[in-house]
Coordinates of C-alpha atoms in Angstrom, one line a residue:
X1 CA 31.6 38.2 -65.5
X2 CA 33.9 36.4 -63.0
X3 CA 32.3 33.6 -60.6
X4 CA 31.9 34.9 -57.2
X5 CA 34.7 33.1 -55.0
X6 CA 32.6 33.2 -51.9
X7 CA 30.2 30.1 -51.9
X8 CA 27.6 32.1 -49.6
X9 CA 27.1 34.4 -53.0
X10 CA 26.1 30.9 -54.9
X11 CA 22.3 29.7 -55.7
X12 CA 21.7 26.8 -53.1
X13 CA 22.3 24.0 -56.1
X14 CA 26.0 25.5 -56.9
X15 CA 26.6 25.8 -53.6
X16 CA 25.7 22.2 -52.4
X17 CA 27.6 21.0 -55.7
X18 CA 30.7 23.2 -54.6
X19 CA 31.2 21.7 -51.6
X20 CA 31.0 18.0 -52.6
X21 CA 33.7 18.8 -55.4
X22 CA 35.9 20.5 -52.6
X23 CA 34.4 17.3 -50.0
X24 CA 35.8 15.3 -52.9
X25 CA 39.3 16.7 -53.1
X26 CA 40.7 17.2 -49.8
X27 CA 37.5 15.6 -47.3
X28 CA 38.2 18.0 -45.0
X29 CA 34.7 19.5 -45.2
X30 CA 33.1 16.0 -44.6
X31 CA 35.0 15.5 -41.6
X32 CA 34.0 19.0 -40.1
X33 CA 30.3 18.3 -41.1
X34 CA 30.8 14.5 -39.2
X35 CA 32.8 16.0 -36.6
X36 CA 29.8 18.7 -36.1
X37 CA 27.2 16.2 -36.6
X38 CA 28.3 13.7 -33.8
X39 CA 28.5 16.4 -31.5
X40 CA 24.8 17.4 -32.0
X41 CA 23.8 13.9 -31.6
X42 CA 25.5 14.0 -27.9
X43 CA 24.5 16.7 -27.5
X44 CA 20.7 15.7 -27.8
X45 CA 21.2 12.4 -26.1
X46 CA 22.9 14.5 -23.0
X47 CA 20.0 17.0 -23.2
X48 CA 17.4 14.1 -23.7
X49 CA 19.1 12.0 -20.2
X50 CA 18.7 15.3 -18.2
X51 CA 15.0 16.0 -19.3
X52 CA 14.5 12.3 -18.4
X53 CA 16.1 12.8 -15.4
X54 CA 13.9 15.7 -14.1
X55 CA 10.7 13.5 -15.2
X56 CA 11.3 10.9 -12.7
X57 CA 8.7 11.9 -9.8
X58 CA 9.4 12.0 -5.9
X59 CA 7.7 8.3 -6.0
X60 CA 9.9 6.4 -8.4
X61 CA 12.9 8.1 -7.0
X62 CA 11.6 7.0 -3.4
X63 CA 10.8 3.7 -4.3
X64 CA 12.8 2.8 -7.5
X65 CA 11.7 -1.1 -6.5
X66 CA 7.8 -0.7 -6.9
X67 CA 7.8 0.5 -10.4
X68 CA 9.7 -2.6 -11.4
X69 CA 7.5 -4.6 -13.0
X70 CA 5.2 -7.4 -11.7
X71 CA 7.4 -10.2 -13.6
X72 CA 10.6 -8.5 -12.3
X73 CA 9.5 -8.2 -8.6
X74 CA 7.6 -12.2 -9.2
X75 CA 11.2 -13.9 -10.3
X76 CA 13.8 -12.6 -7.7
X77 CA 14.9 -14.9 -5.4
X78 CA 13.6 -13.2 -2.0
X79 CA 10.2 -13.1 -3.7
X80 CA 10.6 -16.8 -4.8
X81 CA 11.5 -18.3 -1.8
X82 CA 9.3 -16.0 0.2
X83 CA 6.3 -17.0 -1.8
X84 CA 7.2 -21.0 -1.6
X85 CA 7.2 -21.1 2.3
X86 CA 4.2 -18.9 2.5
X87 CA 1.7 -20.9 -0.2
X88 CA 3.2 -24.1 1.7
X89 CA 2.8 -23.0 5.0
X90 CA -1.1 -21.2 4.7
X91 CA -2.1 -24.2 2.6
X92 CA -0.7 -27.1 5.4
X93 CA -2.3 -24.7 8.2
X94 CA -4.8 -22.6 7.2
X95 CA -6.2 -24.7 4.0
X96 CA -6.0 -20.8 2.1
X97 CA -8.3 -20.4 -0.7
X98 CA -9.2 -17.4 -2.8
X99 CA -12.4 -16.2 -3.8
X100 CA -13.3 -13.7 -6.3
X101 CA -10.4 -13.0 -7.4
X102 CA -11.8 -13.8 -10.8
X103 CA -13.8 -9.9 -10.4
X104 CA -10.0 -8.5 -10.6
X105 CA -8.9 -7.0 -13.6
X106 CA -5.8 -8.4 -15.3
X107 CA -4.8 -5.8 -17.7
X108 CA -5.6 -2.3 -15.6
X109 CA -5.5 -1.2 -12.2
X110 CA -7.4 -1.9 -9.4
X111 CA -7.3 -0.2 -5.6
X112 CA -8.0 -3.5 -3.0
X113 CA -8.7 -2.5 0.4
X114 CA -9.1 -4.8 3.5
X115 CA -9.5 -5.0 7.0
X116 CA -6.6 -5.1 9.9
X117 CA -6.2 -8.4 11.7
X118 CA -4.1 -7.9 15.1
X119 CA -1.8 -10.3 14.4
X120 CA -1.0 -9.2 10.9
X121 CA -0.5 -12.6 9.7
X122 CA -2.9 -13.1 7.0
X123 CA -1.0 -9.9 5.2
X124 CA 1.8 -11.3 3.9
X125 CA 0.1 -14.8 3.0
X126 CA -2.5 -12.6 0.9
X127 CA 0.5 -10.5 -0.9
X128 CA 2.3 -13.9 -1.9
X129 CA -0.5 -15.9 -2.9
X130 CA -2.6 -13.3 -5.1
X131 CA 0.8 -13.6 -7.4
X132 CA 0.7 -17.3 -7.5
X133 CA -3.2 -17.0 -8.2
X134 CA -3.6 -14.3 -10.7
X135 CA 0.3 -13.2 -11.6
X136 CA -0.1 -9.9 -10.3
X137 CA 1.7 -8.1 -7.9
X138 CA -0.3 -6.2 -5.3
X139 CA 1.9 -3.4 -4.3
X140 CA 1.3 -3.4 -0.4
X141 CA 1.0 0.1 1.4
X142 CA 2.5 -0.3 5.0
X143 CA 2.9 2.1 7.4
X144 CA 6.3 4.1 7.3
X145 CA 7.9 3.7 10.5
X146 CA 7.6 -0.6 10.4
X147 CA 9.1 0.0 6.3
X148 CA 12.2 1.3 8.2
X149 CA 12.2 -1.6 10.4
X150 CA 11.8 -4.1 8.0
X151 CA 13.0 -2.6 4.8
X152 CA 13.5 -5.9 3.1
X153 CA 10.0 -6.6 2.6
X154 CA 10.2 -3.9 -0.4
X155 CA 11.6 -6.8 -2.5
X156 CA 7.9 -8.4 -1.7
X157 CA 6.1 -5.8 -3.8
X158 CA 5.4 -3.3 -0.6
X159 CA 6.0 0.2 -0.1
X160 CA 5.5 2.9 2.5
X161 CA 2.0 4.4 2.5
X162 CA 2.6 7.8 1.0
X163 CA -0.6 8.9 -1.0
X164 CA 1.7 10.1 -4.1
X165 CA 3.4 6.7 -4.3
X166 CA -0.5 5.2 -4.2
X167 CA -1.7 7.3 -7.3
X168 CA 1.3 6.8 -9.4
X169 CA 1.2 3.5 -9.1
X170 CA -2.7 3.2 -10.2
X171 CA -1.8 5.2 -13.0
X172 CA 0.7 3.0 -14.1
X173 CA -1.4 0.2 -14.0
X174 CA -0.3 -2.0 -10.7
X175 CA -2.5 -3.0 -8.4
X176 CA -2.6 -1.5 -5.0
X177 CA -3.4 -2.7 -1.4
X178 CA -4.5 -0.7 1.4
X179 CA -5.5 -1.0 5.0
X180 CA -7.0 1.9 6.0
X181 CA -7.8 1.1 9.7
X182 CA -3.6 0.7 10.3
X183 CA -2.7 1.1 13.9
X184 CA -6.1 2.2 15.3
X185 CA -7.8 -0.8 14.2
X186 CA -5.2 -3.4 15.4
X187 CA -5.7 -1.9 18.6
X188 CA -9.3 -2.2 18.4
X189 CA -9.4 -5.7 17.1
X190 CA -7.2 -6.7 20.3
X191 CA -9.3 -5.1 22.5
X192 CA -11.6 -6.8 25.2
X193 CA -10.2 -10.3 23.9
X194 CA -11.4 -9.6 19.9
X195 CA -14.9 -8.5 21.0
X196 CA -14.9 -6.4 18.0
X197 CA -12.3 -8.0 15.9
X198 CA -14.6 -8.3 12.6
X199 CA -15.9 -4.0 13.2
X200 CA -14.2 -2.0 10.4
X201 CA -12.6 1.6 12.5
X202 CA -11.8 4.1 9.7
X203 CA -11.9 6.6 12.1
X204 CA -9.7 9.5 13.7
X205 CA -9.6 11.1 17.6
X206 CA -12.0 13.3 16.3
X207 CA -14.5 11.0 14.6
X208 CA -13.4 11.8 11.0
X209 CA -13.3 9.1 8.8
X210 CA -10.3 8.6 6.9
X211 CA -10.1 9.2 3.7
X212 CA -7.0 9.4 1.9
X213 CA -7.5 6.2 0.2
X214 CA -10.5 7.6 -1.1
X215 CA -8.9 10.4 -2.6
X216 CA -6.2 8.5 -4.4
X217 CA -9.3 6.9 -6.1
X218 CA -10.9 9.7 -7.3
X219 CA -7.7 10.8 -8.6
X220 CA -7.9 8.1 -11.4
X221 CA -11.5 9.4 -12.4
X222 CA -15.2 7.7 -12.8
X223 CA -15.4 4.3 -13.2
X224 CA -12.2 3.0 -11.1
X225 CA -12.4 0.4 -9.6
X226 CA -12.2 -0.7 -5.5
X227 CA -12.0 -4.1 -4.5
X228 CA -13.4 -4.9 -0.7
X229 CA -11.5 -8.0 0.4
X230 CA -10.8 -10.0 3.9
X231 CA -9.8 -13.5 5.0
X232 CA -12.7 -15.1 6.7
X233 CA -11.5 -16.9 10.2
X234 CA -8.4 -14.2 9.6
X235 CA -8.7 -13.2 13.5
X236 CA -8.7 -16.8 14.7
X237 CA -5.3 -17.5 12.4
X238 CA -3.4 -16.7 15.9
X239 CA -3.9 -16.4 19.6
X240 CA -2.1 -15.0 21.7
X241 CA -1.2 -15.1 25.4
X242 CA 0.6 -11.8 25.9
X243 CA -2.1 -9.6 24.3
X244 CA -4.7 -11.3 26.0
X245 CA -3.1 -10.4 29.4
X246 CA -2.5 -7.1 28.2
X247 CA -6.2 -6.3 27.4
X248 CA -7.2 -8.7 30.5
X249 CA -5.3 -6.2 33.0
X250 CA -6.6 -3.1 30.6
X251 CA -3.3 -2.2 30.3
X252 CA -4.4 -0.8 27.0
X253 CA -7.1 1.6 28.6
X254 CA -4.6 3.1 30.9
X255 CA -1.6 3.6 28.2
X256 CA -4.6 5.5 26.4
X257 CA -6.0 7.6 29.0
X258 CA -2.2 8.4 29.5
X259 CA -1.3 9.5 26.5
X260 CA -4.4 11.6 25.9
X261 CA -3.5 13.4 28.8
X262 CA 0.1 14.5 27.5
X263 CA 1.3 17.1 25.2
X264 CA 0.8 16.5 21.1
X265 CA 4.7 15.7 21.0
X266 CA 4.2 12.9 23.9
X267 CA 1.2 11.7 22.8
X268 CA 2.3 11.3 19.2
X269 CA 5.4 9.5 20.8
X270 CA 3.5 7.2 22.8
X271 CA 1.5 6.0 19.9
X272 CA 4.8 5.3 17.9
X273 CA 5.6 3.1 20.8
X274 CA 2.4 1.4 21.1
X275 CA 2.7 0.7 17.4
X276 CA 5.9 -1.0 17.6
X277 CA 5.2 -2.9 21.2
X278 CA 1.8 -4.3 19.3
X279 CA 3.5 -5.5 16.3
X280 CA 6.2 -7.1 17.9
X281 CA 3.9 -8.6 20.7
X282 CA 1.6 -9.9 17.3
X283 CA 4.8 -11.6 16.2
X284 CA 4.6 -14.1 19.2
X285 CA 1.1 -15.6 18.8
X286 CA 0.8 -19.5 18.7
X287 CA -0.7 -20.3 15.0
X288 CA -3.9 -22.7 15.0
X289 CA -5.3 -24.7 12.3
X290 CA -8.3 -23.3 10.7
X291 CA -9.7 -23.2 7.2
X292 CA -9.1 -19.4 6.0
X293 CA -10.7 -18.0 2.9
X294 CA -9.9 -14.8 1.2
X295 CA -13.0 -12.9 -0.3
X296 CA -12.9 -10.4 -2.5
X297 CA -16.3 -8.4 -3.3
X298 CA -17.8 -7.0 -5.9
X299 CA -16.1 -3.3 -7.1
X300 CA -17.2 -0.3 -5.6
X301 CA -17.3 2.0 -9.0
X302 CA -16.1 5.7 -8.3
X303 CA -19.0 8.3 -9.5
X304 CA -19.0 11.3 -11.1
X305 CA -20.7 13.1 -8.0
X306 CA -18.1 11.2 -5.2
X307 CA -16.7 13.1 -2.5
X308 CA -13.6 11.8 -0.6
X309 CA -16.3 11.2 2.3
X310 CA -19.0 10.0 0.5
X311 CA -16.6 7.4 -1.2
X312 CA -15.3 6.3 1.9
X313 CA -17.9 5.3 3.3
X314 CA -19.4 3.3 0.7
X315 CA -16.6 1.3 0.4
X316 CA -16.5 0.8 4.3
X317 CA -20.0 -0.5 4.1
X318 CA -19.2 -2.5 1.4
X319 CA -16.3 -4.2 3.1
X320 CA -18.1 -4.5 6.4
X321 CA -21.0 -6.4 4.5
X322 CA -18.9 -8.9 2.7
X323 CA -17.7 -9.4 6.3
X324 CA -20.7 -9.9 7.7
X325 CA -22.1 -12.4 5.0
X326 CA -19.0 -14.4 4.7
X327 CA -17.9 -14.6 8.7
X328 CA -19.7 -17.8 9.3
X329 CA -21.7 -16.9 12.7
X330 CA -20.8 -12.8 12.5
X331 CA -20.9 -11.5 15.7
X332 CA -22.0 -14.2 17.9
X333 CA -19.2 -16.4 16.5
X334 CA -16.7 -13.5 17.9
X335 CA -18.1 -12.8 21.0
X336 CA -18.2 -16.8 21.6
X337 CA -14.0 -16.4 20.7
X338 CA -14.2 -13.2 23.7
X339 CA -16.0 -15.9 25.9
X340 CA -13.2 -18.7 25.4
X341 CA -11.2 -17.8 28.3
X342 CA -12.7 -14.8 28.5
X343 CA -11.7 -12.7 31.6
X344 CA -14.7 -11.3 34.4
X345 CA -16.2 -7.6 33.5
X346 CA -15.4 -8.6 29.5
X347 CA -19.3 -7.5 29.1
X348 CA -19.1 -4.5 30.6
X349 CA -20.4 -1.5 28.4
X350 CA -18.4 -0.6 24.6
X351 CA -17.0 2.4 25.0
X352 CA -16.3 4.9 22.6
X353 CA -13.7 3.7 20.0
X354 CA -11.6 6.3 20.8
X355 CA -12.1 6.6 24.7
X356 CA -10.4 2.9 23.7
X357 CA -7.7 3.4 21.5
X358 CA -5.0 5.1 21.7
X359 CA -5.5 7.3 19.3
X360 CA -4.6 10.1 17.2
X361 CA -5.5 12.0 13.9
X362 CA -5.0 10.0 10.9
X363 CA -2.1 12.3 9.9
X364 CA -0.1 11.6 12.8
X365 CA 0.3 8.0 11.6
X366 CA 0.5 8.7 7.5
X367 CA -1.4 10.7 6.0
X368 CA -4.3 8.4 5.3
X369 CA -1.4 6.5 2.8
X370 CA -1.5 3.3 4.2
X371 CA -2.0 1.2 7.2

């Protein structure tokens, strides 16, 4: 019986053996097989690059700089130069010190949350010198209008405060800061001469707390972590002239009242504004020596039975009580600050933080992301 000429007639071991013989002779079928075989393997990297490419998230492809890591953000040049005038400068001035910064963890993530000085001041001395104490980098959430003024910053380790940005960054491990008061609490802190400038105000128009930062830590289940932290003698860092003026002449009520009396377009409009003017005016205020000490307070755990409101609050208290231990004199020391050049009718009755502020609901500013 005649061998079958056609090798797909051939038992698998003839067949294999057939081909090396004719590989052998004329290589043409090794360099078809190569030929074929390199152009799966491109094929697969090609495929592998696009699947990669539809992984990356909205975050990362928002803010490509964050996800660097901590020694990549901690040895570029802006960072390093940034972080040499800032340690020089807070430690000739202000004497800064860090305390319990030992209850951070190194290896995982951690959520640290703080209150809003008016000036702003303390911020970036707190950013720089956490790295040079514990060689992390605390990604900073700031609100997203002053990102876009001062987009440089991102080489500093902070980002705008959207919530999606916040959880994917816990989840990859970094450490994340957040200042949940933002606007509304700068303006309270520089009202009637920093009568209340040591008073955490977590709250909307309405009298809703806010609690997105709160619900980026449940995202990352029981037992996170959340770090309460401030800088003791933060509000005396600064003072400042023009603001005091401002709130003197109650300027701030009236710009207020005003814009609570427009349109939701306006009003949101006039609070942009207000926002800008106060940071920019915070940027002018004369510097004075005083010892300054960052605290930072024992973890609030996340529960199994949290809610986004329940969670809130307990880390508000547990912020405002590390304040109210560690701020030598508590609120006598800051209503003797009011009283230093204090202006007549500063003890007229509180009103209502929001008949104050000029204020909105927390998602016109950022949708409880950030400051």
């Amino acid at each position: 019986m005649a061998p079958p000429h056609n090798n797909e007639a051939l038992p698998p071991a003839d067949r294999i053996l057939r081909v090396s013989k004719s590989s052998i002779l004329d290589g043409r079928d090794c360099a078809t097989l190569n030929a074929a075989d390199e152009h799966r393997k491109e094929t697969v990297v090609a495929s592998s690059k696009s699947e990669s490419k539809v992984q990356v998230s909205d975050a990362r492809r928002r803010e490509p700089t964050a996800f660097l890591s901590d020694q990549e953000i901690a040895q570029s040049r802006i960072f390093r130069a940034a972080q040499s005038m800032a340690c020089a400068y807070s430690s000739m001035m202000y004497q800064f010190s860090v305390e319990g910064h030992e209850r951070l963890p190194k290896d995982r993530a951690a959520l640290i949350v703080t209150l809003h000085t008016y000036h702003s001041g303390d911020i970036g001395i707190c950013l720089l010198n956490a790295q040079k104490v514990t060689g992390r980098v605390i990604r900073g959430l700031l609100h997203r209008l002053l990102m876009r003024m001062a987009g440089f910053i991102r080489f500093l380790g902070v980002v705008p405060g959207y919530r999606d940005t916040a959880e994917e960054l816990l989840s990859q491990g970094f450490w994340v800061g957040v200042v949940p008061g933002g606007a509304e609490e700068v303006m309270m802190h520089a009202s009637e001469n920093g009568k209340h400038a040591y008073e955490t105000a977590w709250n909307s128009k309405e009298g809703q707390a806010r609690c997105g930062f709160a619900r980026v830590a449940l995202k990352m289940g029981p037992g996170f972590e959340v770090f309460p932290c401030f800088c003791e003698n933060g509000e005396e860092m600064k003072i400042n002239p023009l603001a005091d003026l401002w709130t003197f002449l109650r300027l701030d009520f009236a710009w207020g009242a005003l814009a609570r009396m427009m349109p939701f377009f306006i009003r949101w409009w006039m609070l942009q504004i207000a926002i800008v003017v106060a940071f920019t005016v915070s940027s002018f205020g004369i510097p004075l020596p005083v010892k300054v000490t960052q605290h930072i307070g024992e973890a609030v755990v996340v529960q199994k039975d949290d809610t986004a409101e329940t969670l809130a609050e307990r880390i508000r208290g547990s912020l405002q009580s590390l304040i109210d231990v560690k701020q030598k004199g508590g609120t006598e020391a800051t209503l003797q600050r009011s009283a230093i050049g204090g202006a007549p009718g500063q003890q007229r009755a509180r009103r209502k933080i929001s008949e104050r502020m000029l204020c909105t609901d927390a998602r016109d500013l950022q949708e409880d992301g950030g400051e």
